[in-house]
XYZ file of N, CA and C in Angstrom:
486
model
N 106.018 0.782 62.562
C 106.310 1.259 63.868
C 105.023 1.169 64.687
N 105.156 0.676 65.850
C 103.985 0.468 66.690
C 103.716 1.715 67.512
N 102.455 2.009 67.610
C 102.090 3.155 68.418
C 102.081 2.740 69.875
N 102.569 3.676 70.653
C 102.611 3.415 72.085
C 101.353 3.992 72.711
N 100.667 3.197 73.443
C 99.426 3.612 74.089
C 99.784 3.995 75.531
N 99.371 5.170 75.934
C 99.662 5.629 77.294
C 98.863 4.791 78.270
N 99.540 4.359 79.270
C 98.850 3.524 80.251
C 98.080 4.395 81.234
N 97.084 3.813 81.814
C 96.219 4.518 82.758
C 96.990 4.832 84.048
N 97.952 4.020 84.412
C 98.728 4.214 85.635
C 99.635 5.431 85.562
N 100.188 5.779 84.414
C 101.076 6.930 84.307
C 100.309 8.233 84.432
N 99.046 8.290 83.975
C 98.213 9.478 84.158
C 97.938 9.711 85.637
N 97.636 8.642 86.319
C 97.350 8.754 87.748
C 98.601 9.208 88.501
N 99.750 8.709 88.146
C 101.002 9.103 88.806
C 101.315 10.569 88.514
N 101.045 11.035 87.301
C 101.280 12.432 86.963
C 100.378 13.369 87.739
N 99.106 12.959 87.891
C 98.187 13.773 88.676
C 98.586 13.795 90.146
N 99.082 12.677 90.636
C 99.522 12.600 92.029
C 100.709 13.530 92.266
N 101.648 13.553 91.338
C 102.818 14.436 91.460
C 102.383 15.895 91.415
N 101.454 16.234 90.511
C 100.954 17.602 90.446
C 100.229 17.991 91.727
N 99.451 17.081 92.276
C 98.742 17.338 93.526
C 99.709 17.551 94.683
N 100.765 16.756 94.731
C 101.780 16.906 95.779
C 102.499 18.242 95.644
N 102.820 18.629 94.434
C 103.483 19.917 94.221
C 102.580 21.081 94.637
N 101.301 21.002 94.281
C 100.359 22.061 94.653
C 100.194 22.121 96.168
N 100.114 20.969 96.813
C 100.002 20.925 98.272
C 101.238 21.481 98.944
N 102.412 21.142 98.420
C 103.665 21.652 98.966
C 103.768 23.162 98.776
N 103.332 23.666 97.636
C 103.352 25.110 97.397
C 102.399 25.824 98.349
N 101.211 25.268 98.580
C 100.256 25.878 99.517
C 100.815 25.864 100.932
N 101.440 24.768 101.334
C 102.043 24.676 102.666
C 103.164 25.693 102.830
N 103.968 25.882 101.802
C 105.053 26.860 101.841
C 104.509 28.275 101.950
N 103.424 28.584 101.240
C 102.830 29.921 101.313
C 102.256 30.183 102.707
N 101.628 29.186 103.311
C 101.089 29.345 104.665
C 102.228 29.556 105.661
N 103.303 28.813 105.509
C 104.449 28.963 106.418
C 105.072 30.343 106.291
N 105.189 30.861 105.088
C 105.755 32.194 104.900
C 104.826 33.276 105.436
N 103.528 33.078 105.308
C 102.577 34.058 105.849
C 102.654 34.098 107.368
N 102.966 32.981 108.002
C 103.111 32.937 109.457
C 104.320 33.702 109.948
N 105.265 33.967 109.072
C 106.475 34.691 109.456
C 106.333 36.201 109.314
N 105.203 36.674 108.871
C 104.997 38.112 108.721
C 104.868 38.760 110.102
N 105.360 39.979 110.211
C 105.275 40.714 111.476
C 103.830 41.114 111.737
N 103.355 40.818 112.950
C 102.011 41.217 113.361
C 102.149 42.394 114.313
N 101.377 43.448 114.074
C 101.415 44.649 114.903
C 100.126 44.704 115.707
N 100.266 44.888 117.024
C 99.100 44.979 117.904
C 99.129 46.292 118.660
N 97.991 46.966 118.659
C 97.849 48.232 119.359
C 97.026 47.999 120.624
N 97.495 48.537 121.738
C 96.814 48.386 123.018
C 96.571 49.761 123.625
N 95.433 49.946 124.253
C 95.156 51.174 124.980
C 94.720 52.319 124.093
N 94.622 53.487 124.745
C 94.172 54.697 124.061
C 94.857 55.900 124.677
N 95.371 56.767 123.831
C 95.922 58.057 124.255
C 95.363 59.115 123.304
N 94.729 60.167 123.846
C 94.153 61.198 122.974
C 95.238 61.927 122.180
N 94.889 62.325 120.967
C 95.852 63.049 120.137
C 95.895 64.529 120.520
N 96.822 65.260 119.907
C 97.012 66.680 120.236
C 95.771 67.523 119.917
N 95.051 67.143 118.882
C 93.849 67.890 118.501
C 92.797 67.802 119.606
N 92.611 66.611 120.170
C 91.634 66.447 121.254
C 92.110 67.140 122.522
N 93.413 67.088 122.799
C 93.949 67.729 124.010
C 93.926 69.250 123.906
N 93.927 69.784 122.685
C 93.884 71.238 122.510
C 92.561 71.816 123.000
N 91.524 70.993 123.078
C 90.227 71.456 123.547
C 90.167 71.568 125.074
N 91.120 70.944 125.774
C 91.135 70.969 127.244
C 91.930 72.192 127.695
N 91.295 73.068 128.466
C 91.958 74.277 128.964
C 92.449 74.056 130.394
N 93.746 74.297 130.598
C 94.336 74.179 131.931
C 93.759 75.273 132.819
N 93.319 74.886 134.027
C 92.766 75.830 134.978
C 91.273 76.074 134.833
N 90.692 75.653 133.727
C 89.279 75.917 133.484
C 88.414 74.660 133.515
N 88.872 73.591 132.879
C 88.052 72.383 132.763
C 88.195 71.480 133.987
N 87.086 70.797 134.295
C 87.045 69.862 135.424
C 87.203 68.427 134.909
N 87.176 67.455 135.828
C 87.264 66.039 135.455
C 86.120 65.657 134.514
N 84.922 66.130 134.830
C 83.769 65.802 133.984
C 83.925 66.383 132.582
N 84.486 67.595 132.497
C 84.722 68.208 131.182
C 85.732 67.391 130.384
N 86.799 66.950 131.064
C 87.829 66.142 130.391
C 87.228 64.825 129.916
N 86.380 64.221 130.741
C 85.736 62.964 130.352
C 84.876 63.165 129.104
N 84.193 64.297 129.019
C 83.363 64.580 127.843
C 84.206 64.874 126.608
N 85.344 65.563 126.782
C 86.165 65.986 125.646
C 87.051 64.872 125.096
N 87.717 64.112 125.962
C 88.674 63.100 125.484
C 88.370 61.692 125.977
N 87.389 61.536 126.843
C 87.042 60.211 127.341
C 87.697 59.906 128.682
N 87.213 58.868 129.320
C 87.760 58.453 130.610
C 89.024 57.629 130.383
N 89.974 57.722 131.315
C 91.242 57.010 131.140
C 91.163 55.559 131.595
N 92.226 54.829 131.270
C 92.353 53.461 131.746
C 92.934 53.409 133.137
N 93.652 54.459 133.575
C 94.286 54.488 134.890
C 94.103 55.857 135.521
N 94.079 55.850 136.858
C 93.992 57.111 137.586
C 95.084 57.149 138.633
N 95.343 58.341 139.165
C 96.353 58.500 140.205
C 95.919 57.860 141.506
N 96.873 57.468 142.306
C 96.580 56.807 143.567
C 96.192 57.776 144.669
N 96.649 58.996 144.582
C 96.402 59.970 145.639
C 95.114 60.742 145.355
N 94.000 60.230 145.800
C 92.694 60.894 145.684
C 92.404 61.379 144.263
N 92.630 60.504 143.314
C 92.331 60.837 141.919
C 93.070 62.087 141.448
N 94.354 62.187 141.813
C 95.133 63.375 141.475
C 95.402 63.519 139.983
N 95.358 62.444 139.238
C 95.629 62.534 137.813
C 94.998 61.396 137.046
N 94.861 61.619 135.743
C 94.360 60.597 134.847
C 95.473 60.255 133.874
N 95.614 58.964 133.559
C 96.691 58.509 132.693
C 96.120 57.693 131.543
N 96.405 58.140 130.340
C 95.998 57.444 129.130
C 97.253 56.787 128.557
N 97.208 55.482 128.350
C 98.394 54.753 127.898
C 98.050 53.995 126.620
N 98.842 54.207 125.577
C 98.705 53.474 124.320
C 100.064 52.894 123.966
N 100.070 51.657 123.512
C 101.338 51.044 123.128
C 101.165 50.243 121.849
N 102.285 50.016 121.205
C 102.321 49.258 119.959
C 103.366 48.167 120.127
N 102.968 46.924 119.908
C 103.883 45.789 120.031
C 103.937 45.054 118.703
N 105.137 44.618 118.370
C 105.318 43.842 117.141
C 105.681 42.413 117.504
N 104.955 41.470 116.893
C 105.210 40.047 117.091
C 105.763 39.509 115.781
N 106.889 38.823 115.853
C 107.469 38.230 114.655
C 107.795 36.771 114.927
N 107.115 35.905 114.225
C 107.332 34.459 114.270
C 107.392 33.941 115.709
N 108.486 33.312 116.068
C 108.621 32.690 117.382
C 109.229 33.626 118.425
N 109.657 34.787 118.015
C 110.325 35.704 118.946
C 109.345 36.333 119.930
N 109.863 36.788 121.064
C 109.042 37.469 122.060
C 108.570 38.809 121.492
N 107.368 39.261 121.866
C 106.892 40.551 121.361
C 107.787 41.693 121.834
N 107.940 42.690 120.979
C 108.778 43.852 121.272
C 107.900 45.094 121.240
N 107.976 45.898 122.303
C 107.228 47.146 122.332
C 107.998 48.168 121.511
N 107.388 48.635 120.431
C 108.068 49.566 119.542
C 107.639 51.012 119.754
N 106.502 51.211 120.400
C 106.043 52.578 120.638
C 105.152 52.582 121.876
N 105.315 53.605 122.709
C 104.454 53.789 123.876
C 104.221 55.269 124.041
N 102.988 55.605 124.371
C 102.638 56.999 124.591
C 101.780 57.077 125.840
N 102.178 57.947 126.758
C 101.428 58.161 127.993
C 101.032 59.627 128.048
N 99.738 59.873 128.215
C 99.247 61.229 128.403
C 98.791 61.325 129.853
N 99.379 62.274 130.597
C 99.047 62.471 132.011
C 98.338 63.806 132.162
N 97.126 63.755 132.698
C 96.370 64.979 132.977
C 96.242 65.074 134.489
N 96.846 66.123 135.064
C 96.836 66.318 136.517
C 95.732 67.287 136.901
N 95.203 67.082 138.109
C 94.133 67.935 138.623
C 94.576 68.559 139.942
N 94.097 69.767 140.213
C 94.402 70.423 141.488
C 93.391 69.983 142.545
N 93.480 70.581 143.737
C 92.589 70.209 144.834
C 91.118 70.471 144.508
N 90.845 71.463 143.685
C 89.472 71.797 143.314
C 88.931 70.951 142.174
N 89.740 70.035 141.632
C 89.281 69.169 140.555
C 89.423 69.773 139.173
N 90.180 70.881 139.049
C 90.415 71.525 137.751
C 91.735 71.020 137.167
N 91.842 71.013 135.840
C 93.061 70.563 135.166
C 94.207 71.499 135.531
N 95.307 70.927 136.043
C 96.470 71.742 136.407
C 97.649 71.536 135.457
N 97.683 70.401 134.733
C 98.812 70.144 133.839
C 98.437 69.025 132.870
N 98.960 69.117 131.664
C 98.805 68.066 130.659
C 100.194 67.741 130.133
N 100.587 66.474 130.230
C 101.915 66.052 129.777
C 101.780 64.831 128.881
N 102.708 64.707 127.951
C 102.769 63.547 127.052
C 104.168 62.961 127.130
N 104.232 61.654 127.319
C 105.508 60.952 127.394
C 105.543 59.881 126.325
N 106.740 59.625 125.807
C 106.926 58.579 124.816
C 107.765 57.452 125.368
N 108.061 56.490 124.515
C 108.861 55.340 124.919
C 110.252 55.760 125.364
N 110.776 56.811 124.769
C 112.116 57.263 125.135
C 112.159 57.836 126.546
N 111.021 58.227 127.108
C 110.975 58.742 128.470
C 110.703 57.650 129.497
N 110.421 56.454 129.039
C 110.036 55.385 129.958
C 111.230 54.691 130.576
N 110.994 54.101 131.719
C 111.998 53.291 132.400
C 111.348 51.986 132.790
N 112.157 50.945 132.838
C 111.656 49.672 133.310
C 111.679 49.703 134.831
N 110.536 49.507 135.449
C 110.434 49.534 136.900
C 110.311 48.100 137.388
N 111.249 47.700 138.210
C 111.209 46.346 138.755
C 110.233 46.306 139.917
N 109.213 45.486 139.799
C 108.246 45.325 140.872
C 108.696 44.173 141.757
N 108.568 44.359 143.063
C 108.918 43.272 143.973
C 107.638 42.694 144.543
N 107.684 41.433 144.805
C 106.525 40.752 145.349
C 106.982 40.007 146.585
N 106.350 40.288 147.688
C 106.730 39.657 148.941
C 105.706 38.577 149.273
N 106.159 37.350 149.271
C 105.295 36.221 149.560
C 105.912 35.439 150.702
N 105.115 35.137 151.709
C 105.585 34.342 152.831
C 105.440 32.870 152.479
N 106.540 32.142 152.616
C 106.535 30.725 152.308
C 106.157 29.949 153.559
N 105.095 29.178 153.483
C 104.627 28.448 154.661
C 105.435 27.183 154.910
N 106.087 26.630 153.900
C 106.915 25.428 153.980
C 106.155 24.234 154.518
N 104.850 24.211 154.409
C 104.087 23.058 154.857
C 103.265 22.466 153.723
N 103.568 22.819 152.527
C 102.808 22.288 151.406
C 103.097 20.802 151.255
N 102.065 20.032 151.051
C 102.220 18.606 150.847
C 102.493 17.822 152.123
N 102.349 18.420 153.290
C 102.599 17.740 154.551
C 101.289 17.610 155.317
N 101.027 16.417 155.824
C 99.793 16.200 156.562
C 99.940 16.683 157.995
N 98.821 16.812 158.694
C 98.824 17.254 160.085
C 99.594 16.277 160.969
N 99.402 14.993 160.762
C 100.090 13.972 161.574
C 101.605 14.077 161.373
N 102.060 14.265 160.136
C 103.492 14.395 159.868
C 104.060 15.634 160.550
N 103.315 16.741 160.584
C 103.777 17.953 161.263
C 103.899 17.739 162.759
N 102.938 17.005 163.352
C 102.990 16.739 164.799
C 104.206 15.895 165.137
N 104.426 14.802 164.383
C 105.575 13.932 164.666
C 106.902 14.643 164.421
N 106.938 15.550 163.456
C 108.171 16.289 163.183
C 108.523 17.198 164.357
N 107.539 17.691 165.078
C 107.792 18.629 166.172
C 108.029 17.956 167.520
N 107.886 16.649 167.597
C 108.163 15.957 168.858
C 109.649 16.093 169.161
N 109.950 16.540 170.348
C 111.338 16.716 170.764
C 111.877 18.100 170.466
N 111.119 18.953 169.791
C 111.581 20.299 169.478
C 111.188 21.310 170.541
N 110.558 20.846 171.628
C 110.128 21.750 172.688
C 111.047 21.613 173.899
N 111.206 22.706 174.616
C 111.938 22.679 175.871
C 110.967 23.004 177.001
N 111.320 22.658 178.217
C 110.440 22.898 179.361
C 110.204 24.388 179.572
N 111.162 25.227 179.234
C 111.038 26.670 179.412
C 109.955 27.275 178.500
N 109.659 26.637 177.394
C 108.630 27.160 176.492
C 107.225 26.993 177.065
N 107.046 26.030 177.977
C 105.731 25.778 178.536
C 105.441 26.650 179.761
N 106.486 27.190 180.412
C 106.291 27.969 181.641
C 106.608 29.397 181.484
């Protein structure tokens, strides 16, 4: 019986198949890792322990800044309040991000600059506010001065000049 000698080409083909399988497995693991939910935290809202140090009627804006920090937003009416906003958004694969948690801490001040109220709101208290934007359309984009002049020839009446 003759012994069969393994050819050099079959070893190379076996290594190539193993390399392809390993590459495919690595690609599959990377693709699955990309599908994991990513959680992103935005903003800052002080916790109850930090807010317990703020006394209503006693502390001023400077005291609040020292105790819990300065906010990201303030009230529009002469700094009537400070607003701390923290949110949590989850991103999953190709889908749009979804806000899963929001917390707003509102600290109001009286005319003398003392804390008058501390409130905390969650996502369940929020509403979607539709913002409107008023933009005047000039309708002259892409039109040269000469084209505008020729377009207006004949659009005048004698009464407009007198």
